[in-house]
CSV table of C-alpha atoms in Angstrom, one decimal:
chain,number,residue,atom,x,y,z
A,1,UNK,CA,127.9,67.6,151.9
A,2,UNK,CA,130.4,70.5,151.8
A,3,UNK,CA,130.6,70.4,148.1
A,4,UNK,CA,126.7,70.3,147.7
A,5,UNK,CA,126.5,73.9,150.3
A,6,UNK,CA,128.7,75.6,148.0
A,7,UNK,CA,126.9,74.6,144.9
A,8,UNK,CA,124.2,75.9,146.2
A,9,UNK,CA,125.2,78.9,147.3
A,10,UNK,CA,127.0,79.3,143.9
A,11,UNK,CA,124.0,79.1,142.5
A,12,UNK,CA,121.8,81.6,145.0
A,13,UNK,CA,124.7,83.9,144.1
A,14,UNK,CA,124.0,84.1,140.2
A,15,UNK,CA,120.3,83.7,140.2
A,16,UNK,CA,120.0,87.0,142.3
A,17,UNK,CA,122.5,88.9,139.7
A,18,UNK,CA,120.5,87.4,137.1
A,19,UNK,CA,117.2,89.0,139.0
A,20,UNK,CA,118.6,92.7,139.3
A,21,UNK,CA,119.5,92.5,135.6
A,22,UNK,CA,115.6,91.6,134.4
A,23,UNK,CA,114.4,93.9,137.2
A,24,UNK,CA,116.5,96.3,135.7
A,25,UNK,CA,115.2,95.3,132.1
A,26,UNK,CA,112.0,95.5,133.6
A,27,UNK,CA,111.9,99.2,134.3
A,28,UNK,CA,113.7,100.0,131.8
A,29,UNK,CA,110.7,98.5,129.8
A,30,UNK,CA,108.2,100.7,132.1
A,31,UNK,CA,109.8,104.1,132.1
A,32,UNK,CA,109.3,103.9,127.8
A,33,UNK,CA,105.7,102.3,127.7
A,34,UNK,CA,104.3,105.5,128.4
A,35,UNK,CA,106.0,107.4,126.1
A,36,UNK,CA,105.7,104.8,123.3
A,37,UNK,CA,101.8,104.6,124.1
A,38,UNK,CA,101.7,108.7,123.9
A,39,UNK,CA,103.2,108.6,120.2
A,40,UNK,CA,100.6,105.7,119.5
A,41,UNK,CA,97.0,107.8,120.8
A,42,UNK,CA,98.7,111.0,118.6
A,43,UNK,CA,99.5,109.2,115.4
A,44,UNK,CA,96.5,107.0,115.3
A,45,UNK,CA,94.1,109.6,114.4
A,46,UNK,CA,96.3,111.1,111.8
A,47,UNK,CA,96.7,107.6,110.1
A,48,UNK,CA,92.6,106.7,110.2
A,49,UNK,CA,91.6,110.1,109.7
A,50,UNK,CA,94.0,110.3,106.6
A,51,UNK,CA,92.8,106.7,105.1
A,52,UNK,CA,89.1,107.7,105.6
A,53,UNK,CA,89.9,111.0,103.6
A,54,UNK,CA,91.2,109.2,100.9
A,55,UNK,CA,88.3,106.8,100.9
A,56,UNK,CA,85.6,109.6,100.8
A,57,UNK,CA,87.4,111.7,97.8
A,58,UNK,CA,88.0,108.3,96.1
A,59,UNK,CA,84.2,107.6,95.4
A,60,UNK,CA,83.5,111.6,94.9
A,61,UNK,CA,86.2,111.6,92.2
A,62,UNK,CA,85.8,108.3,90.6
A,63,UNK,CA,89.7,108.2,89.9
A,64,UNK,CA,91.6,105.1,88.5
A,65,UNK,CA,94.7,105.6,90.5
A,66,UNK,CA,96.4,102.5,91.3
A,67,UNK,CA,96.3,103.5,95.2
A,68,UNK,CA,92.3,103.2,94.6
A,69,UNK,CA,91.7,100.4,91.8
A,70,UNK,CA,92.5,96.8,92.4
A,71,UNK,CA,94.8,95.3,89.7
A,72,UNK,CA,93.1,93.0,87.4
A,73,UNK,CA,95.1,89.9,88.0
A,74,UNK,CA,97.7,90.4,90.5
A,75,UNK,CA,100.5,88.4,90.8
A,76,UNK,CA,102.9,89.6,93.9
A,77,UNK,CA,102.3,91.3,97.2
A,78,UNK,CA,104.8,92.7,99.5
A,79,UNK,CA,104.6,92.4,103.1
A,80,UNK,CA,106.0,94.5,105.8
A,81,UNK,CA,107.2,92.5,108.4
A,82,UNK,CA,107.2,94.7,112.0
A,83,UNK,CA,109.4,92.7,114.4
A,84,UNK,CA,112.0,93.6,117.3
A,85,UNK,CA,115.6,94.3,117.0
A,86,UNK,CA,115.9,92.2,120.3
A,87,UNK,CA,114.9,89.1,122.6
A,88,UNK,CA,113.5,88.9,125.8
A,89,UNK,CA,109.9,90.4,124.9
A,90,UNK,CA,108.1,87.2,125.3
A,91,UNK,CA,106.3,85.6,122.5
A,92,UNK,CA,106.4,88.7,121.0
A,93,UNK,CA,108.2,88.2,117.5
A,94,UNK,CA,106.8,84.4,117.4
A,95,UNK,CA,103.2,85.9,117.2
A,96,UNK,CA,104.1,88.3,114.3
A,97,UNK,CA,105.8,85.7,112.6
A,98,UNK,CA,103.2,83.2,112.8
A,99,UNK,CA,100.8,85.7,111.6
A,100,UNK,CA,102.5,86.7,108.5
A,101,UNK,CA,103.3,82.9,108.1
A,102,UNK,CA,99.5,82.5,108.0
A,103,UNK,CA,99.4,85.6,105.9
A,104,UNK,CA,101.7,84.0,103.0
A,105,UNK,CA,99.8,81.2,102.9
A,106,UNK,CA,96.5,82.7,102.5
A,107,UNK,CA,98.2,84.7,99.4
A,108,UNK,CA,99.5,82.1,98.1
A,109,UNK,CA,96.5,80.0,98.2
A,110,UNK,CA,95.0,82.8,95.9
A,111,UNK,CA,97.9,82.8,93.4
A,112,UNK,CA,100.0,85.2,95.0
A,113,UNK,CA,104.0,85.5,95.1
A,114,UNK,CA,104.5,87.1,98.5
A,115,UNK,CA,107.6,89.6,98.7
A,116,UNK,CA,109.1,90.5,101.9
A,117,UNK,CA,110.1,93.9,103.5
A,118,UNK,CA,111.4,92.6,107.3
A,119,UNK,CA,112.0,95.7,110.2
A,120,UNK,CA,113.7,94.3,112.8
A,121,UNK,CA,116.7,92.3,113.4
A,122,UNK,CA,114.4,89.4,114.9
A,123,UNK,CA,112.7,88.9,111.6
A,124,UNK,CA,115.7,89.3,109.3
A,125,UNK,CA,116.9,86.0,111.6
A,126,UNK,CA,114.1,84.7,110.9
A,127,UNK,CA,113.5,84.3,107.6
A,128,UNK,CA,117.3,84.4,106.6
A,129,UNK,CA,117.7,81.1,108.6
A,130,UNK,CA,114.9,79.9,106.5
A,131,UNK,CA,116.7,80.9,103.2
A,132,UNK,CA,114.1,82.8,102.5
A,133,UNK,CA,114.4,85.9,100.3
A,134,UNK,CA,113.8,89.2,101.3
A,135,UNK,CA,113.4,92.2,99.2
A,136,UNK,CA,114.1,94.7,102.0
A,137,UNK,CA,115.9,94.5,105.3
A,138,UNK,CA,115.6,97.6,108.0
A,139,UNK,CA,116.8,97.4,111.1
A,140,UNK,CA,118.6,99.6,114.5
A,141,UNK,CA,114.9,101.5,115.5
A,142,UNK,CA,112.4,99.2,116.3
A,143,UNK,CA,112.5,100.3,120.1
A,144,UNK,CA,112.1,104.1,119.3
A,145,UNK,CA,110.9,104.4,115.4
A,146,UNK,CA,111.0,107.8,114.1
A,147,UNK,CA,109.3,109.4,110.6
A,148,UNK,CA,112.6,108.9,108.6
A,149,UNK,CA,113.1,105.3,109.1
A,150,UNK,CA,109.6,104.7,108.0
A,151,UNK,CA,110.0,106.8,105.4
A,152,UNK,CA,113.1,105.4,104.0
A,153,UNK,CA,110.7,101.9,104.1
A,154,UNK,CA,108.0,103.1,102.9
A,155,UNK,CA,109.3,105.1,100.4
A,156,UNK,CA,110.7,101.2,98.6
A,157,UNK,CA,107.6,100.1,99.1
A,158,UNK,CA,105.8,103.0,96.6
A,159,UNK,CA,108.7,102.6,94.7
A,160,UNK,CA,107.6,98.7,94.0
A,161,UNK,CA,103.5,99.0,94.1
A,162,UNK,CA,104.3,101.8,90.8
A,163,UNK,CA,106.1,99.6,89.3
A,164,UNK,CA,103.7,96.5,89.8
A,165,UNK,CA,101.1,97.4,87.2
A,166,UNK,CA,103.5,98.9,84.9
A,167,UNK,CA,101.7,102.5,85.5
A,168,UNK,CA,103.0,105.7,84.2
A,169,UNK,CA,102.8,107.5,87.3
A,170,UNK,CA,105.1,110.6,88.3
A,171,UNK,CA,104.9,111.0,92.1
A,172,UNK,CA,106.4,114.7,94.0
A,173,UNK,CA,108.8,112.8,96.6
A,174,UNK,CA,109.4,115.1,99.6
A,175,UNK,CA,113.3,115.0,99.7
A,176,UNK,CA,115.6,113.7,102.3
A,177,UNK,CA,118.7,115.4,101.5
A,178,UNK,CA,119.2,118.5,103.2
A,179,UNK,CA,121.2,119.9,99.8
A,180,UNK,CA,117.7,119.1,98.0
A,181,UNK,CA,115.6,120.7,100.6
A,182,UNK,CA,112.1,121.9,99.4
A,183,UNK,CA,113.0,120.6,95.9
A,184,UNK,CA,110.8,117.7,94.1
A,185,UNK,CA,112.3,114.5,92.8
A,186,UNK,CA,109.9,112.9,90.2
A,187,UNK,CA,110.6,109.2,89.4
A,188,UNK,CA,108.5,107.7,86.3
A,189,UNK,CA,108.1,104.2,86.4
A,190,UNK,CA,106.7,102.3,83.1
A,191,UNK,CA,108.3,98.8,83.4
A,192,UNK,CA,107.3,95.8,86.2
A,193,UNK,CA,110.7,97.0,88.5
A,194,UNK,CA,111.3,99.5,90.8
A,195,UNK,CA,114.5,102.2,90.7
A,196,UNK,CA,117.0,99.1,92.0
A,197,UNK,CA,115.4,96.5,88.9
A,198,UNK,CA,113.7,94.4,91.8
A,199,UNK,CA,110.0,92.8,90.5
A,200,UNK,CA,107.4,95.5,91.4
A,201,UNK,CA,104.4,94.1,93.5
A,202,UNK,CA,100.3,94.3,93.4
A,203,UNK,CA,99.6,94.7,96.8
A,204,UNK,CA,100.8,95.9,100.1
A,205,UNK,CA,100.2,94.4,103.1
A,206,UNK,CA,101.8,95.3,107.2
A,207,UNK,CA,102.0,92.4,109.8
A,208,UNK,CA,102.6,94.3,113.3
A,209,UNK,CA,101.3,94.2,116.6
A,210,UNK,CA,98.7,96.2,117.7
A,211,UNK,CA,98.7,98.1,120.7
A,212,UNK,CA,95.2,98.4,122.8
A,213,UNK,CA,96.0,98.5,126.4
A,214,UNK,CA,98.9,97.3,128.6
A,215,UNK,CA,97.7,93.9,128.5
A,216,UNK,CA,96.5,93.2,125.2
A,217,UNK,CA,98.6,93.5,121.8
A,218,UNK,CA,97.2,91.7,118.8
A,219,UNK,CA,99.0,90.7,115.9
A,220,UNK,CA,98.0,92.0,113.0
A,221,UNK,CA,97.7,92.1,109.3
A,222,UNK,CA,96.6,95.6,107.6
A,223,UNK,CA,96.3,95.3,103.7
A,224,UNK,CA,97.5,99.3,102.6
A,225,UNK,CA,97.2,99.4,99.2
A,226,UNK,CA,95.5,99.4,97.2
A,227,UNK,CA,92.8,101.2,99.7
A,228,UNK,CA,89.8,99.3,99.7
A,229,UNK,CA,86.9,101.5,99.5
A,230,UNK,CA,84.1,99.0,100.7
A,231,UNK,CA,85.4,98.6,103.8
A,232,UNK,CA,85.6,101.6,106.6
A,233,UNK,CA,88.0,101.4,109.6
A,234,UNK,CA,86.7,103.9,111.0
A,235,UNK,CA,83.9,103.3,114.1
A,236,UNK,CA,82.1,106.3,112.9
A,237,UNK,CA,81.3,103.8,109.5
A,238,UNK,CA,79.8,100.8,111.9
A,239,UNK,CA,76.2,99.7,111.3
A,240,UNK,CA,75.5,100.9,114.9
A,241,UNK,CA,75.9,104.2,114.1
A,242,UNK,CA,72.5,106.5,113.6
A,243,UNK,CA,70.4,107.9,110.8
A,244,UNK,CA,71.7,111.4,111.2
A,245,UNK,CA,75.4,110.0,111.6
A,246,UNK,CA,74.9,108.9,108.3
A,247,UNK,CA,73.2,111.7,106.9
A,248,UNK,CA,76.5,113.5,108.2
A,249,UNK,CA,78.6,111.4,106.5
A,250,UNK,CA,77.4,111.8,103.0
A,251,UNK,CA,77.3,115.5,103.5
A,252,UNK,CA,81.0,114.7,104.3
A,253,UNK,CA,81.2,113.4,100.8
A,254,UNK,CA,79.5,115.7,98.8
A,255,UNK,CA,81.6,118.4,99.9
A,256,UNK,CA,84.9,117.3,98.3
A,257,UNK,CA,86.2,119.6,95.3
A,258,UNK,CA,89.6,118.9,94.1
A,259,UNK,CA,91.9,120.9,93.4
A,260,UNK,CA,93.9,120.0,91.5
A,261,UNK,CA,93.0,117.4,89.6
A,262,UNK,CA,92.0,113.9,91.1
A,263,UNK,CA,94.8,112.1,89.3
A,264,UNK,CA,97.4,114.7,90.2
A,265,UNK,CA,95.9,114.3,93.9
A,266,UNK,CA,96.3,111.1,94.4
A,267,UNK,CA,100.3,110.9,93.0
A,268,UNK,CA,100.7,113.4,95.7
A,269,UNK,CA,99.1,111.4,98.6
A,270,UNK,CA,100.2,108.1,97.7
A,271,UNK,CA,103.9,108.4,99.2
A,272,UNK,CA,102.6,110.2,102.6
A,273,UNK,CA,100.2,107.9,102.9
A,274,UNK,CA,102.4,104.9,102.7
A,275,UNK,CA,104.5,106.8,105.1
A,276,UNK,CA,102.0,107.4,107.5
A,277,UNK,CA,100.6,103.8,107.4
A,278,UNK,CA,103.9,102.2,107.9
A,279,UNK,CA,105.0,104.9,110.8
A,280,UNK,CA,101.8,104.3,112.6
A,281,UNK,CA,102.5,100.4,112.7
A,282,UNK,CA,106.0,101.2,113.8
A,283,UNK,CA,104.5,103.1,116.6
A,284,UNK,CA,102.1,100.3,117.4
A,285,UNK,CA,104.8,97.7,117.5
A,286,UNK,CA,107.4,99.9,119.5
A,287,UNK,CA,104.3,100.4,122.1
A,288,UNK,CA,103.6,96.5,122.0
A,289,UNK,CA,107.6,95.6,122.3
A,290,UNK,CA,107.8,97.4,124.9
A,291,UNK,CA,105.3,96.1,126.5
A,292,UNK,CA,105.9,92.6,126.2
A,293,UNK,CA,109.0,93.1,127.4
A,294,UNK,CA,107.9,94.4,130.8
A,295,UNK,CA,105.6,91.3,131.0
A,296,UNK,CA,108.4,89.1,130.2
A,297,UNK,CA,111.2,90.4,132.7
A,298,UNK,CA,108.6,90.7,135.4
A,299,UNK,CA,107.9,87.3,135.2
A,300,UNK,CA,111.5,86.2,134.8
A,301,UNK,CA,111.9,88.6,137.7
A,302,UNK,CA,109.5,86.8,139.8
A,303,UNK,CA,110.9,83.2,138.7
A,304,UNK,CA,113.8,84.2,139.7
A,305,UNK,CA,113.1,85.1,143.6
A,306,UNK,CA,111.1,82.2,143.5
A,307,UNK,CA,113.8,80.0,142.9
A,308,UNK,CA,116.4,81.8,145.0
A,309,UNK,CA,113.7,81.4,147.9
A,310,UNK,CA,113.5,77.2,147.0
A,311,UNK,CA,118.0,77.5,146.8
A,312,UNK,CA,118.0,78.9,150.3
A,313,UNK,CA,115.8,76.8,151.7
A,314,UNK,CA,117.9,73.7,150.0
A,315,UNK,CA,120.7,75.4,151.5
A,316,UNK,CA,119.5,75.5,155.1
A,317,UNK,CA,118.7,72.2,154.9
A,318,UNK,CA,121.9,71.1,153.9
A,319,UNK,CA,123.8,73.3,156.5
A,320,UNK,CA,121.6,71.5,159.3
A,321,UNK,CA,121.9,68.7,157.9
A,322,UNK,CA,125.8,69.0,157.8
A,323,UNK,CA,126.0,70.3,161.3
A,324,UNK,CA,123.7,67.1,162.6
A,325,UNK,CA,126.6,65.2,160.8
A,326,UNK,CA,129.2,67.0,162.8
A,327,UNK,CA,127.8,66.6,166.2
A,328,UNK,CA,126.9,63.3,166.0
A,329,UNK,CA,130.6,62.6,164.6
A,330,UNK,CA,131.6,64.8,167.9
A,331,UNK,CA,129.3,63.0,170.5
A,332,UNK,CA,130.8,58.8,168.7
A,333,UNK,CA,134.3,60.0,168.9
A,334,UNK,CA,133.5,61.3,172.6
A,335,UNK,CA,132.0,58.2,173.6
A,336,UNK,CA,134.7,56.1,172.4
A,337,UNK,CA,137.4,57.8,173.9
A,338,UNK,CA,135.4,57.2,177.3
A,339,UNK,CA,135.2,53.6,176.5
């Protein structure tokens, strides 16, 4: 009986140590929601307003450019893969995952190689206990993403979507280096391989979570390029909207004039645009992680007083239990030393 009381008081011990440290976790997860969910209202509008731009010069310039033509038969597709660098978010991870495992198969059901570009040390786990191959593996920001890491991403994956359709295409790279500052590195390519010889890809597609409230985050899969121009994201596009809404919008169109050229335009765009897509989904997944991860140390929080409450009661039962023992072991030996 002795033994049993200080197992479970053993156990009440290291259950409420194991409580502070999720409640801890747990506000730790609070204090950056809001933040995270202020980057993701300011980028959001940037990123749609930027893709419906492109959309509406695309059809008043008529351009070829590989961001706004599909390639005839295309044969690879990259996919970004937005995960977590760490656990205890819930399901999380498992929901991007299964998403872009739905994603593959739908690709490959149409004939497509999928290529993988994995953020997060969750999804490099992943797929590297699979043996599969990934093409790119970025990891140490997936709590707070900032413009450089997705740059540094995104900037592989323009590298590979050029080099898919064997385009001659020179692109004006914004430079990284502080040396190079203001200067222009133009990269040509006119073989299927980007700058590192990996196979260049045909489409580009993001798998992330999306953040809409503090409740709901939906995993997601965005295709980025190329754009398709039937489709609008944008609510202003729905069929709800009015005559004069409409009327609005091809005004909107009509009054494009490039300068310069479409072609040249488009080269410009195409790297910021990546950019912007991919840091926009980091965004939404650092909102979402973060999020998930409140959920999930609340309720390990909660299980955890729970079953400190169901150990103490165990534990006073045993103590009475113990000390019902000891009296009545008292009140025999009494009444046989009277006899």
């Amino acid at each position: 009986m002795a033994a049993n009381l200080r197992v479970l008081r053993r156990r009440i011990k290291s259950t409420k140590n194991i409580a502070q440290i999720t409640k801890a976790m747990e506000m730790v997860a609070a204090s950056r929601i809001s933040k995270a969910q202020a980057r993701v209202e300011a980028s959001r509008p940037y990123a749609d307003e930027f893709t419906h731009v492109l959309k509406t010069a695309a059809k008043a310039g008529a351009s070829d450019h590989p961001l706004l033509t599909p390639r005839e038969e295309p044969k690879r597709a990259a996919i970004v893969v937005v995960t977590s660098d760490r656990g205890l978010c819930g399901g999380y991870n498992a929901n991007v995952l299964r998403e872009t495992e739905r994603l593959i198969r739908r690709l490959s059901d149409e004939g497509k190689e999928s290529t993988l570009y994995v953020i997060g040390g969750k999804g490099t786990a992943y797929f590297r206990f699979r043996n599969r191959e990934m093409s790119g593996q970025f990891t140490g920001f997936s709590e707070v993403p900032d413009y450089a890491n997705a740059a540094h991403a995104a900037d592989h994956l323009t590298a590979a979507f050029l080099a898919g359709g064997e385009n001659e295409v020179t692109v004006d790279w914004d430079s990284d280096d502080e040396a190079d500052s203001g200067a222009e590195r133009k990269v040509m390519f006119r073989a299927p391989q980007d700058a590192e010889g990996k196979p260049g890809v045909d489409e580009i597609h993001v798998v992330f979570t999306q953040f809409q409230s503090m409740m709901t985050q939906t995993a997601t899969a965005l295709q980025v390029a190329p754009l398709d121009l039937e489709s609008e994201e944008d609510d202003e596009g729905s069929e709800s909207s009015s005559s004069s809404d409409d009327s609005d919008g091809s005004d909107r169109e009509a009054e494009y004039a490039f300068e310069p050229e479409p072609e040249v335009l488009f080269d410009s765009l195409l790297p910021k645009y990546v950019r912007a897509r991919v840091f926009a989904a980091m965004l939404d997944a650092a909102a979402s992680e973060s999020a998930a991860r409140q959920r999930a140390m609340k309720a390990a929080t909660d299980n955890a007083n729970d079953l400190v409450d169901n150990l103490v009661r165990e534990s006073n039962q045993a103590r009475q239990a113990q000390i019902t023992q000891e009296i009545s072991e008292i009140v025999g030996g009494s009444d046989a030393l009277a006899q």
